């Protein structure tokens, strides 16, 4: 036995015992699944980052750092990336992590049933070199690949296959929907969807624990007033988000802290670009006006974003002109202007497009996914009415919302997007590229927008190493997106968390809440 290490362990154990604490937190959205490859959404990925890990991860400052890989390096002249894996890592059930788990997780996460399939569009092959070395071969040089897989989580091949969960199933679910076996700092000990999820520290975690939590319980609370009351009473230690209207009141309470920031997420309106006809209201069956960019531009000019920011967001958000915020790499300085608000100009565009008398349509919106999402949609309905567009709002929980969008059950919809790579290429790949299952592109392009020039530029952007040339191509794509009014970007969502005054947390711009940095004092 190593006496020095044993002594250190005893000291750390004693410190943990004297400061250890239980922790409870709440948010509006319950993660849809415990399967890290089944649903590509922030509530799922953010939660499961506490349980599963990838080859790389992001630190408190959003920089990429080693996780299950200790290092990585390019292969040849842009042929791919070689990852050296961390030895001595165990899954929650005690199984050993090695290269076969990486290969299995790649095959699972890139398969047709996986919602994460698009992440692996640049990959041509994955080769196990030895037990702790894996090569990812790319179709072209791809400098962003290591940062693009920060949320790709590794599963234990033996556990997954033995529980008949080798293929993700986001529709009917399987064993991995309710159960988890990762390598992360916390393990799931109880899962009651919609009610509570309990986690406990993984005692065999390979990294040093900064937290002092003995048990953590997550409770989804959809009603904002209920969440605030729970925070004030001490029933929960943290809520996300704090309702905008309650920020000032909570800031004046010595028992709580309000933590504010700006998220990477852009909130926008989307359209059914390829739908031949409208699907809702008395105009259902009539030709779809949103196929015309003039109608989409009329919507953009009719939405008074400044009023939304002032009244609904109470000055806590920033207007957006693109699918990424100015803080993201690749943001186009050449396209910072957003459509000027103007009712008359919007009416003129509708008249030019042959809709001087307006029309009616269906607007789909979540009511528990984004900050004040339903209220924003209600405001949009009122604003569009001023130009003769009658929107029938259908707001629903996010667990029902994504299936509706994937089935095309909308005329217009609300969407928020946070680029996982913190680069402007990300939303182009997911939201704008022509949907193509074989190429793993456009998986969140619900409206099926298609532009040949964007599709031509995307692989060039992904492989270009010269920053000036790459930015010029991103600028061109930003111009196409704005010119076609593919979406109507409205604002960058604010971050507003509330904690008890004795709780320390780390707020990142991706809005992922990580228990490994929580301390209860």
Short mmCIF file of C-alpha atoms in Angstrom, two decimals:
data_model
loop_
_atom_site.label_atom_id
_atom_site.label_comp_id
_atom_site.label_asym_id
_atom_site.label_seq_id
_atom_site.Cartn_x
_atom_site.Cartn_y
_atom_site.Cartn_z
CA UNK A 1 0.00 0.00 0.00
CA UNK A 2 1.19 3.52 -0.79
CA UNK A 3 1.10 5.14 2.68
CA UNK A 4 1.47 8.67 1.33
CA UNK A 5 -1.53 8.29 -0.98
CA UNK A 6 -3.55 6.62 1.80
CA UNK A 7 -2.86 9.52 4.15
CA UNK A 8 -3.91 12.04 1.52
CA UNK A 9 -7.07 10.04 0.85
CA UNK A 10 -7.97 10.03 4.54
CA UNK A 11 -7.48 13.78 4.78
CA UNK A 12 -9.67 14.37 1.74
CA UNK A 13 -12.33 11.99 3.06
CA UNK A 14 -12.39 13.77 6.40
CA UNK A 15 -12.72 17.15 4.69
CA UNK A 16 -15.56 15.85 2.52
CA UNK A 17 -17.38 14.34 5.50
CA UNK A 18 -17.30 17.63 7.43
CA UNK A 19 -18.45 19.75 4.50
CA UNK A 20 -20.58 17.30 2.53
CA UNK A 21 -24.11 18.32 1.63
CA UNK A 22 -27.21 17.24 -0.21
CA UNK A 23 -28.24 19.43 -3.12
CA UNK A 24 -31.54 19.95 -4.94
CA UNK A 25 -32.12 21.95 -8.08
CA UNK A 26 -34.99 22.68 -10.45
CA UNK A 27 -35.56 23.71 -14.03
CA UNK A 28 -38.56 23.95 -16.31
CA UNK A 29 -37.58 21.07 -18.58
CA UNK A 30 -37.04 17.46 -17.57
CA UNK A 31 -34.46 15.71 -19.77
CA UNK A 32 -36.37 13.64 -22.28
CA UNK A 33 -34.07 10.64 -21.92
CA UNK A 34 -30.97 9.32 -20.18
CA UNK A 35 -29.63 8.11 -23.54
CA UNK A 36 -26.85 10.47 -24.70
CA UNK A 37 -27.29 9.55 -28.38
CA UNK A 38 -31.09 9.55 -28.63
CA UNK A 39 -31.93 13.25 -28.37
CA UNK A 40 -29.69 16.13 -29.42
CA UNK A 41 -31.08 18.85 -27.16
CA UNK A 42 -29.55 21.03 -24.47
CA UNK A 43 -31.73 19.73 -21.58
CA UNK A 44 -30.58 16.18 -22.34
CA UNK A 45 -26.93 16.90 -23.14
CA UNK A 46 -26.54 19.40 -20.31
CA UNK A 47 -27.92 16.99 -17.73
CA UNK A 48 -26.03 13.97 -19.01
CA UNK A 49 -22.70 15.82 -18.94
CA UNK A 50 -22.91 15.07 -15.22
CA UNK A 51 -23.17 11.34 -15.89
CA UNK A 52 -21.37 10.55 -19.13
CA UNK A 53 -18.14 11.90 -20.56
CA UNK A 54 -16.57 12.36 -23.96
CA UNK A 55 -13.05 12.24 -25.27
CA UNK A 56 -12.87 15.98 -24.66
CA UNK A 57 -14.88 18.38 -22.52
CA UNK A 58 -15.24 22.12 -21.98
CA UNK A 59 -13.90 23.77 -18.83
CA UNK A 60 -15.40 26.64 -16.83
CA UNK A 61 -14.29 29.10 -19.52
CA UNK A 62 -15.66 26.94 -22.36
CA UNK A 63 -12.19 25.94 -23.52
CA UNK A 64 -11.73 22.37 -24.76
CA UNK A 65 -9.65 20.18 -22.47
CA UNK A 66 -8.83 16.45 -22.12
CA UNK A 67 -11.42 14.10 -20.65
CA UNK A 68 -11.46 10.43 -21.65
CA UNK A 69 -8.68 11.26 -24.09
CA UNK A 70 -5.47 12.63 -22.63
CA UNK A 71 -4.22 14.05 -25.94
CA UNK A 72 -5.00 14.31 -29.65
CA UNK A 73 -3.04 15.20 -32.75
CA UNK A 74 -3.69 15.51 -36.49
CA UNK A 75 -2.87 12.57 -38.73
CA UNK A 76 -0.78 13.30 -41.82
CA UNK A 77 -1.81 16.34 -43.88
CA UNK A 78 -5.33 16.66 -42.55
CA UNK A 79 -6.25 12.98 -42.91
CA UNK A 80 -7.84 12.80 -39.48
CA UNK A 81 -7.18 12.89 -35.73
CA UNK A 82 -5.48 10.43 -33.39
CA UNK A 83 -6.75 10.32 -29.80
CA UNK A 84 -4.74 8.77 -26.97
CA UNK A 85 -7.18 7.51 -24.35
CA UNK A 86 -7.00 7.78 -20.58
CA UNK A 87 -6.09 4.54 -18.86
CA UNK A 88 -7.54 3.37 -15.55
CA UNK A 89 -11.03 4.81 -16.14
CA UNK A 90 -14.04 2.79 -15.01
CA UNK A 91 -17.74 3.08 -15.73
CA UNK A 92 -20.20 3.40 -12.86
CA UNK A 93 -20.70 -0.38 -12.78
CA UNK A 94 -16.96 -0.98 -12.50
CA UNK A 95 -16.35 -1.96 -16.14
CA UNK A 96 -13.09 -0.81 -17.70
CA UNK A 97 -13.10 1.90 -20.38
CA UNK A 98 -11.04 1.29 -23.53
CA UNK A 99 -10.93 1.87 -27.29
CA UNK A 100 -13.67 -0.66 -28.05
CA UNK A 101 -16.12 1.52 -26.10
CA UNK A 102 -15.09 4.49 -28.22
CA UNK A 103 -15.62 2.58 -31.47
CA UNK A 104 -18.95 1.23 -30.25
CA UNK A 105 -20.10 4.69 -29.15
CA UNK A 106 -19.12 6.13 -32.53
CA UNK A 107 -21.08 3.46 -34.38
CA UNK A 108 -24.07 3.97 -32.09
CA UNK A 109 -24.02 7.78 -32.12
CA UNK A 110 -23.54 7.98 -35.90
CA UNK A 111 -26.17 5.40 -36.80
CA UNK A 112 -29.44 6.23 -38.53
CA UNK A 113 -31.44 5.97 -35.30
CA UNK A 114 -29.22 8.47 -33.45
CA UNK A 115 -30.14 12.14 -33.12
CA UNK A 116 -26.40 12.89 -32.92
CA UNK A 117 -25.71 11.47 -36.38
CA UNK A 118 -24.90 14.85 -37.96
CA UNK A 119 -21.96 15.34 -35.60
CA UNK A 120 -20.01 12.74 -37.55
CA UNK A 121 -20.57 13.96 -41.10
CA UNK A 122 -16.80 14.60 -41.61
CA UNK A 123 -15.78 11.09 -40.51
CA UNK A 124 -14.96 8.42 -43.10
CA UNK A 125 -13.68 5.74 -40.74
CA UNK A 126 -12.74 5.03 -37.11
CA UNK A 127 -9.79 2.74 -36.47
CA UNK A 128 -8.82 1.13 -33.17
CA UNK A 129 -5.00 1.24 -33.17
CA UNK A 130 -4.64 -0.38 -29.76
CA UNK A 131 -6.55 -0.53 -26.47
CA UNK A 132 -5.92 3.15 -25.79
CA UNK A 133 -5.44 4.73 -29.22
CA UNK A 134 -8.18 5.54 -31.72
CA UNK A 135 -7.91 7.22 -35.14
CA UNK A 136 -10.77 9.25 -36.58
CA UNK A 137 -10.28 9.52 -40.34
CA UNK A 138 -11.90 12.53 -42.03
CA UNK A 139 -13.05 13.07 -45.59
CA UNK A 140 -11.09 16.35 -45.65
CA UNK A 141 -8.97 18.38 -43.23
CA UNK A 142 -11.20 19.23 -40.27
CA UNK A 143 -9.56 21.51 -37.70
CA UNK A 144 -12.79 21.84 -35.68
CA UNK A 145 -13.41 18.13 -35.14
CA UNK A 146 -11.99 17.81 -31.58
CA UNK A 147 -14.07 20.73 -30.32
CA UNK A 148 -17.14 19.52 -32.24
CA UNK A 149 -17.38 16.31 -30.15
CA UNK A 150 -17.28 17.87 -26.67
CA UNK A 151 -20.85 16.62 -26.09
CA UNK A 152 -20.39 13.20 -27.68
CA UNK A 153 -20.59 10.82 -24.72
CA UNK A 154 -19.02 7.40 -24.44
CA UNK A 155 -21.11 4.40 -23.43
CA UNK A 156 -19.95 1.02 -22.16
CA UNK A 157 -20.35 -1.48 -24.99
CA UNK A 158 -20.92 -4.47 -22.70
CA UNK A 159 -23.55 -2.76 -20.54
CA UNK A 160 -25.41 -1.31 -23.51
CA UNK A 161 -25.51 -4.49 -25.56
CA UNK A 162 -26.37 -6.75 -22.63
CA UNK A 163 -29.37 -4.53 -21.87
CA UNK A 164 -30.64 -4.58 -25.49
CA UNK A 165 -29.91 -0.88 -25.98
CA UNK A 166 -27.30 -1.09 -28.75
CA UNK A 167 -29.43 1.22 -30.90
CA UNK A 168 -30.92 4.44 -29.46
CA UNK A 169 -34.72 4.67 -29.51
CA UNK A 170 -36.06 8.15 -28.89
CA UNK A 171 -39.63 7.22 -29.80
CA UNK A 172 -40.51 4.19 -27.66
CA UNK A 173 -37.38 4.05 -25.51
CA UNK A 174 -35.23 1.19 -24.24
CA UNK A 175 -33.16 0.35 -21.15
CA UNK A 176 -30.84 3.35 -21.73
CA UNK A 177 -33.83 5.70 -21.72
CA UNK A 178 -34.31 5.34 -17.96
CA UNK A 179 -30.92 4.01 -16.88
CA UNK A 180 -27.35 5.21 -17.28
CA UNK A 181 -23.83 3.87 -16.91
CA UNK A 182 -21.23 6.50 -17.65
CA UNK A 183 -17.76 7.42 -16.46
CA UNK A 184 -18.78 10.88 -15.21
CA UNK A 185 -18.56 12.45 -11.77
CA UNK A 186 -22.12 11.40 -10.86
CA UNK A 187 -24.19 8.27 -11.35
CA UNK A 188 -27.98 8.06 -11.65
CA UNK A 189 -29.52 6.19 -8.71
CA UNK A 190 -33.21 6.97 -9.32
CA UNK A 191 -35.14 8.15 -12.36
CA UNK A 192 -38.83 9.10 -12.32
CA UNK A 193 -39.52 11.03 -15.56
CA UNK A 194 -41.31 14.30 -14.95
CA UNK A 195 -40.90 13.99 -11.17
CA UNK A 196 -37.31 13.58 -10.02
CA UNK A 197 -33.89 12.25 -10.89
CA UNK A 198 -31.40 11.42 -8.14
CA UNK A 199 -27.62 11.33 -8.59
CA UNK A 200 -24.78 10.36 -6.28
CA UNK A 201 -21.02 10.84 -6.68
CA UNK A 202 -19.11 8.23 -8.66
CA UNK A 203 -16.52 7.18 -6.10
CA UNK A 204 -14.30 5.71 -8.79
CA UNK A 205 -14.17 8.88 -10.91
CA UNK A 206 -10.75 9.43 -12.47
CA UNK A 207 -10.66 13.21 -11.85
CA UNK A 208 -10.38 15.27 -8.67
CA UNK A 209 -13.76 16.28 -7.25
CA UNK A 210 -14.26 20.01 -6.61
CA UNK A 211 -17.81 19.56 -5.32
CA UNK A 212 -18.90 18.58 -1.82
CA UNK A 213 -22.20 16.91 -2.72
CA UNK A 214 -23.27 13.58 -1.26
CA UNK A 215 -26.55 13.43 -3.18
CA UNK A 216 -28.18 15.62 -5.81
CA UNK A 217 -31.84 15.62 -6.80
CA UNK A 218 -33.30 17.29 -9.89
CA UNK A 219 -36.98 18.31 -9.87
CA UNK A 220 -38.64 19.71 -13.00
CA UNK A 221 -40.89 22.63 -12.02
CA UNK A 222 -42.79 24.15 -14.93
CA UNK A 223 -44.59 26.89 -13.01
CA UNK A 224 -42.20 29.86 -12.55
CA UNK A 225 -43.94 31.12 -9.40
CA UNK A 226 -43.68 27.66 -7.83
CA UNK A 227 -39.96 27.51 -8.64
CA UNK A 228 -39.31 30.91 -7.06
CA UNK A 229 -41.30 29.97 -3.96
CA UNK A 230 -39.28 26.75 -3.65
CA UNK A 231 -36.03 28.70 -3.85
CA UNK A 232 -37.12 31.28 -1.28
CA UNK A 233 -38.33 28.59 1.15
CA UNK A 234 -35.14 26.58 0.78
CA UNK A 235 -36.91 23.56 -0.70
CA UNK A 236 -34.48 23.79 -3.61
CA UNK A 237 -30.95 25.16 -3.65
CA UNK A 238 -30.98 26.40 -7.24
CA UNK A 239 -33.43 27.23 -10.04
CA UNK A 240 -32.86 27.80 -13.74
CA UNK A 241 -34.19 30.06 -15.02
CA UNK A 242 -35.25 32.81 -12.67
CA UNK A 243 -38.36 34.44 -14.18
CA UNK A 244 -37.32 37.80 -15.61
CA UNK A 245 -40.09 39.58 -13.69
CA UNK A 246 -38.69 38.28 -10.39
CA UNK A 247 -35.04 39.21 -10.87
CA UNK A 248 -35.18 42.56 -9.05
CA UNK A 249 -37.14 41.10 -6.13
CA UNK A 250 -34.72 38.22 -5.66
CA UNK A 251 -31.71 40.51 -5.95
CA UNK A 252 -33.01 42.30 -2.87
CA UNK A 253 -33.22 39.10 -0.83
CA UNK A 254 -30.13 38.30 1.25
CA UNK A 255 -30.93 34.58 1.26
CA UNK A 256 -30.50 34.13 -2.49
CA UNK A 257 -28.08 35.02 -5.27
CA UNK A 258 -29.05 35.89 -8.83
CA UNK A 259 -26.42 34.91 -11.39
CA UNK A 260 -26.79 36.57 -14.81
CA UNK A 261 -25.09 36.22 -18.16
CA UNK A 262 -25.71 35.89 -21.88
CA UNK A 263 -26.16 32.44 -23.39
CA UNK A 264 -24.77 31.32 -26.74
CA UNK A 265 -28.34 30.53 -27.85
CA UNK A 266 -30.12 32.55 -30.55
CA UNK A 267 -33.93 32.50 -30.50
CA UNK A 268 -35.50 32.60 -33.97
CA UNK A 269 -38.60 31.94 -36.03
CA UNK A 270 -38.54 29.17 -38.63
CA UNK A 271 -40.71 28.37 -41.64
CA UNK A 272 -41.89 25.42 -43.71
CA UNK A 273 -39.86 26.19 -46.84
CA UNK A 274 -40.83 23.10 -48.80
CA UNK A 275 -44.42 22.65 -47.62
CA UNK A 276 -46.72 23.03 -50.61
CA UNK A 277 -49.70 24.18 -48.55
CA UNK A 278 -50.61 25.71 -45.23
CA UNK A 279 -51.66 23.14 -42.64
CA UNK A 280 -53.67 25.09 -40.07
CA UNK A 281 -56.61 27.52 -39.67
CA UNK A 282 -59.26 28.22 -42.28
CA UNK A 283 -56.49 28.74 -44.84
CA UNK A 284 -55.31 25.14 -44.52
CA UNK A 285 -54.81 23.63 -47.95
CA UNK A 286 -54.06 26.94 -49.65
CA UNK A 287 -50.58 27.47 -51.20
CA UNK A 288 -47.89 28.08 -48.60
CA UNK A 289 -46.96 31.81 -48.66
CA UNK A 290 -43.79 31.22 -46.61
CA UNK A 291 -42.11 29.67 -49.66
CA UNK A 292 -41.74 33.28 -50.87
CA UNK A 293 -38.76 35.13 -49.29
CA UNK A 294 -40.72 38.39 -49.49
CA UNK A 295 -43.28 36.98 -47.06
CA UNK A 296 -40.53 35.80 -44.73
CA UNK A 297 -38.95 39.26 -44.88
CA UNK A 298 -42.33 40.81 -44.11
CA UNK A 299 -42.49 38.69 -40.96
CA UNK A 300 -38.98 39.84 -40.02
CA UNK A 301 -39.92 43.50 -40.42
CA UNK A 302 -43.19 43.10 -38.53
CA UNK A 303 -41.61 41.61 -35.40
CA UNK A 304 -40.57 44.43 -33.08
CA UNK A 305 -37.58 42.79 -31.41
CA UNK A 306 -36.74 45.91 -29.39
CA UNK A 307 -40.21 45.83 -27.83
CA UNK A 308 -39.80 42.13 -26.96
CA UNK A 309 -36.46 42.85 -25.30
CA UNK A 310 -37.82 45.81 -23.37
CA UNK A 311 -41.11 44.35 -22.17
CA UNK A 312 -40.84 40.56 -22.04
CA UNK A 313 -37.09 40.26 -21.42
CA UNK A 314 -36.90 43.49 -19.40
CA UNK A 315 -33.59 44.50 -20.93
CA UNK A 316 -31.86 41.19 -20.15
CA UNK A 317 -31.32 39.97 -23.75
CA UNK A 318 -29.53 41.22 -26.87
CA UNK A 319 -30.93 41.54 -30.40
CA UNK A 320 -29.59 39.04 -32.95
CA UNK A 321 -28.97 39.47 -36.66
CA UNK A 322 -27.51 36.03 -37.40
CA UNK A 323 -27.82 32.42 -36.30
CA UNK A 324 -24.92 32.97 -33.89
CA UNK A 325 -24.13 35.78 -31.49
CA UNK A 326 -21.18 38.19 -31.93
CA UNK A 327 -19.29 36.21 -29.29
CA UNK A 328 -19.05 33.14 -31.55
CA UNK A 329 -16.15 32.35 -33.85
CA UNK A 330 -17.04 33.01 -37.49
CA UNK A 331 -19.65 35.68 -36.74
CA UNK A 332 -20.00 37.87 -39.81
CA UNK A 333 -19.08 41.50 -39.13
CA UNK A 334 -20.35 42.27 -42.64
CA UNK A 335 -23.93 41.30 -41.72
CA UNK A 336 -24.58 42.87 -38.32
CA UNK A 337 -27.75 44.71 -39.36
CA UNK A 338 -31.08 43.05 -38.79
CA UNK A 339 -34.29 43.96 -40.70
CA UNK A 340 -35.59 47.34 -39.62
CA UNK A 341 -38.93 47.21 -37.84
CA UNK A 342 -41.64 48.73 -40.01
CA UNK A 343 -45.31 47.84 -40.33
CA UNK A 344 -45.80 49.75 -43.60
CA UNK A 345 -42.71 48.22 -45.17
CA UNK A 346 -43.87 44.76 -44.13
CA UNK A 347 -47.34 45.35 -45.61
CA UNK A 348 -45.74 46.52 -48.85
CA UNK A 349 -43.74 43.30 -49.08
CA UNK A 350 -46.88 41.22 -48.51
CA UNK A 351 -48.72 43.15 -51.21
CA UNK A 352 -45.82 42.68 -53.60
CA UNK A 353 -45.97 38.95 -52.91
CA UNK A 354 -49.71 38.88 -53.64
CA UNK A 355 -50.97 38.82 -50.05
CA UNK A 356 -52.22 42.34 -49.53
CA UNK A 357 -55.20 40.98 -47.60
CA UNK A 358 -53.01 38.80 -45.43
CA UNK A 359 -53.65 35.16 -44.50
CA UNK A 360 -53.90 32.90 -41.47
CA UNK A 361 -51.56 30.11 -40.38
CA UNK A 362 -50.44 27.96 -37.45
CA UNK A 363 -47.56 28.95 -35.16
CA UNK A 364 -46.04 26.20 -33.00
CA UNK A 365 -44.18 27.14 -29.84
CA UNK A 366 -42.84 25.39 -26.71
CA UNK A 367 -44.03 26.65 -23.34
CA UNK A 368 -41.29 25.21 -21.12
CA UNK A 369 -38.09 25.22 -23.17
CA UNK A 370 -36.81 28.79 -23.51
CA UNK A 371 -37.07 31.78 -21.21
CA UNK A 372 -40.57 33.28 -21.63
CA UNK A 373 -41.02 31.26 -24.82
CA UNK A 374 -44.82 31.27 -24.87
CA UNK A 375 -44.98 34.98 -23.99
CA UNK A 376 -42.62 35.76 -26.88
CA UNK A 377 -44.82 33.78 -29.26
CA UNK A 378 -47.90 35.61 -28.01
CA UNK A 379 -46.15 38.89 -28.72
CA UNK A 380 -45.24 37.71 -32.22
CA UNK A 381 -48.91 36.83 -32.83
CA UNK A 382 -49.95 40.39 -31.89
CA UNK A 383 -47.24 41.98 -34.00
CA UNK A 384 -48.05 39.95 -37.11
CA UNK A 385 -51.73 40.85 -36.74
CA UNK A 386 -50.73 44.46 -37.45
CA UNK A 387 -49.77 43.49 -41.01
CA UNK A 388 -52.80 41.29 -41.61
CA UNK A 389 -51.31 37.91 -40.68
CA UNK A 390 -53.47 35.89 -38.29
CA UNK A 391 -51.39 33.36 -36.38
CA UNK A 392 -53.08 30.57 -34.46
CA UNK A 393 -50.73 29.82 -31.58
CA UNK A 394 -50.30 26.25 -30.35
CA UNK A 395 -47.95 26.21 -27.33
CA UNK A 396 -46.98 22.89 -25.75
CA UNK A 397 -44.40 21.18 -23.51
CA UNK A 398 -41.09 20.55 -25.23
CA UNK A 399 -41.46 16.76 -24.87
CA UNK A 400 -44.34 17.03 -27.38
CA UNK A 401 -42.82 19.88 -29.36
CA UNK A 402 -39.85 18.23 -31.09
CA UNK A 403 -41.92 15.33 -32.47
CA UNK A 404 -44.36 17.86 -33.93
CA UNK A 405 -41.57 19.74 -35.70
CA UNK A 406 -39.99 16.55 -37.00
CA UNK A 407 -43.35 15.50 -38.44
CA UNK A 408 -43.73 18.88 -40.14
CA UNK A 409 -46.81 19.79 -38.10
CA UNK A 410 -46.46 23.59 -38.28
CA UNK A 411 -46.57 26.54 -40.65
CA UNK A 412 -44.15 28.62 -38.56
CA UNK A 413 -42.28 27.69 -35.38
CA UNK A 414 -40.01 29.00 -32.64
CA UNK A 415 -36.49 27.59 -32.29
CA UNK A 416 -33.44 28.30 -30.15
CA UNK A 417 -29.96 27.22 -31.23
CA UNK A 418 -26.70 27.12 -29.30
CA UNK A 419 -23.68 26.10 -31.42
CA UNK A 420 -21.94 23.18 -29.76
CA UNK A 421 -18.61 24.17 -31.32
CA UNK A 422 -19.09 27.90 -30.58
CA UNK A 423 -18.50 28.47 -34.27
CA UNK A 424 -20.75 29.80 -37.05
CA UNK A 425 -20.29 26.63 -39.10
CA UNK A 426 -22.39 24.68 -36.58
CA UNK A 427 -25.86 26.14 -37.32
CA UNK A 428 -25.11 26.09 -41.06
CA UNK A 429 -24.51 22.33 -40.82
CA UNK A 430 -27.59 21.63 -38.69
CA UNK A 431 -30.13 24.32 -39.62
CA UNK A 432 -29.35 25.46 -43.18
CA UNK A 433 -27.66 22.64 -45.12
CA UNK A 434 -30.01 20.60 -47.31
CA UNK A 435 -31.22 17.64 -45.21
CA UNK A 436 -29.27 14.58 -46.25
CA UNK A 437 -29.23 11.46 -44.08
CA UNK A 438 -26.38 9.87 -45.99
CA UNK A 439 -24.15 12.92 -45.51
CA UNK A 440 -25.56 13.46 -42.00
CA UNK A 441 -26.47 17.08 -42.71
CA UNK A 442 -29.44 19.35 -41.96
CA UNK A 443 -30.84 17.20 -39.16
CA UNK A 444 -32.53 20.21 -37.52
CA UNK A 445 -33.49 21.92 -40.79
CA UNK A 446 -37.17 21.17 -40.15
CA UNK A 447 -38.38 23.46 -42.93
CA UNK A 448 -36.06 21.72 -45.44
CA UNK A 449 -34.54 24.93 -46.80
CA UNK A 450 -32.10 24.18 -49.60
CA UNK A 451 -29.49 26.32 -51.34
CA UNK A 452 -26.88 24.82 -53.67
CA UNK A 453 -24.28 27.49 -52.91
CA UNK A 454 -24.55 26.92 -49.14
CA UNK A 455 -24.16 23.18 -49.70
CA UNK A 456 -21.11 23.85 -51.86
CA UNK A 457 -19.49 26.17 -49.32
CA UNK A 458 -20.10 24.10 -46.19
CA UNK A 459 -17.45 21.39 -46.76
CA UNK A 460 -15.01 24.09 -47.86
CA UNK A 461 -15.64 25.98 -44.61
CA UNK A 462 -15.16 22.79 -42.60
CA UNK A 463 -11.77 22.03 -44.15
CA UNK A 464 -10.31 25.52 -44.71
CA UNK A 465 -7.29 26.22 -42.49
CA UNK A 466 -6.72 29.84 -43.58
CA UNK A 467 -8.82 32.01 -41.25
CA UNK A 468 -9.27 34.86 -43.72
CA UNK A 469 -10.50 32.60 -46.53
CA UNK A 470 -12.72 30.69 -44.10
CA UNK A 471 -14.29 33.87 -42.78
CA UNK A 472 -14.96 35.10 -46.31
CA UNK A 473 -16.96 31.93 -46.98
CA UNK A 474 -18.85 32.26 -43.70
CA UNK A 475 -19.63 35.86 -44.64
CA UNK A 476 -21.05 34.68 -47.96
CA UNK A 477 -23.24 32.09 -46.23
CA UNK A 478 -24.46 34.69 -43.72
CA UNK A 479 -25.40 36.92 -46.63
CA UNK A 480 -27.38 34.13 -48.29
CA UNK A 481 -29.20 33.32 -45.05
CA UNK A 482 -30.12 36.97 -44.58
CA UNK A 483 -30.99 37.53 -48.23
CA UNK A 484 -33.30 34.52 -48.30
CA UNK A 485 -34.55 35.27 -44.77
CA UNK A 486 -34.19 31.56 -44.02
CA UNK A 487 -34.96 32.27 -40.37
CA UNK A 488 -35.90 35.36 -38.39
CA UNK A 489 -33.23 35.67 -35.67
CA UNK A 490 -34.67 37.71 -32.81
CA UNK A 491 -32.39 37.75 -29.77
CA UNK A 492 -29.65 36.04 -27.82
CA UNK A 493 -31.21 34.41 -24.79
CA UNK A 494 -30.14 35.65 -21.35
CA UNK A 495 -28.94 33.41 -18.55
CA UNK A 496 -30.60 33.99 -15.18
CA UNK A 497 -29.98 31.47 -12.42
CA UNK A 498 -30.98 31.68 -8.80
CA UNK A 499 -29.25 29.95 -5.88
CA UNK A 500 -29.41 29.97 -2.14
CA UNK A 501 -26.78 32.35 -0.77
CA UNK A 502 -24.66 29.49 0.60
CA UNK A 503 -24.29 27.78 -2.79
CA UNK A 504 -21.43 28.32 -5.27
CA UNK A 505 -21.99 27.29 -8.90
CA UNK A 506 -20.34 27.90 -12.27
CA UNK A 507 -22.47 29.43 -15.02
CA UNK A 508 -21.26 28.74 -18.55
CA UNK A 509 -22.55 30.37 -21.72
CA UNK A 510 -23.92 27.04 -22.98
CA UNK A 511 -26.31 26.98 -19.99
CA UNK A 512 -25.07 23.54 -18.95
CA UNK A 513 -25.24 23.09 -15.17
CA UNK A 514 -22.45 20.85 -13.92
CA UNK A 515 -22.63 19.38 -10.45
CA UNK A 516 -18.90 18.76 -10.28
CA UNK A 517 -18.36 22.48 -9.61
CA UNK A 518 -21.09 22.92 -6.97
CA UNK A 519 -20.20 23.67 -3.37
CA UNK A 520 -22.71 24.07 -0.56
CA UNK A 521 -21.14 26.17 2.20
#
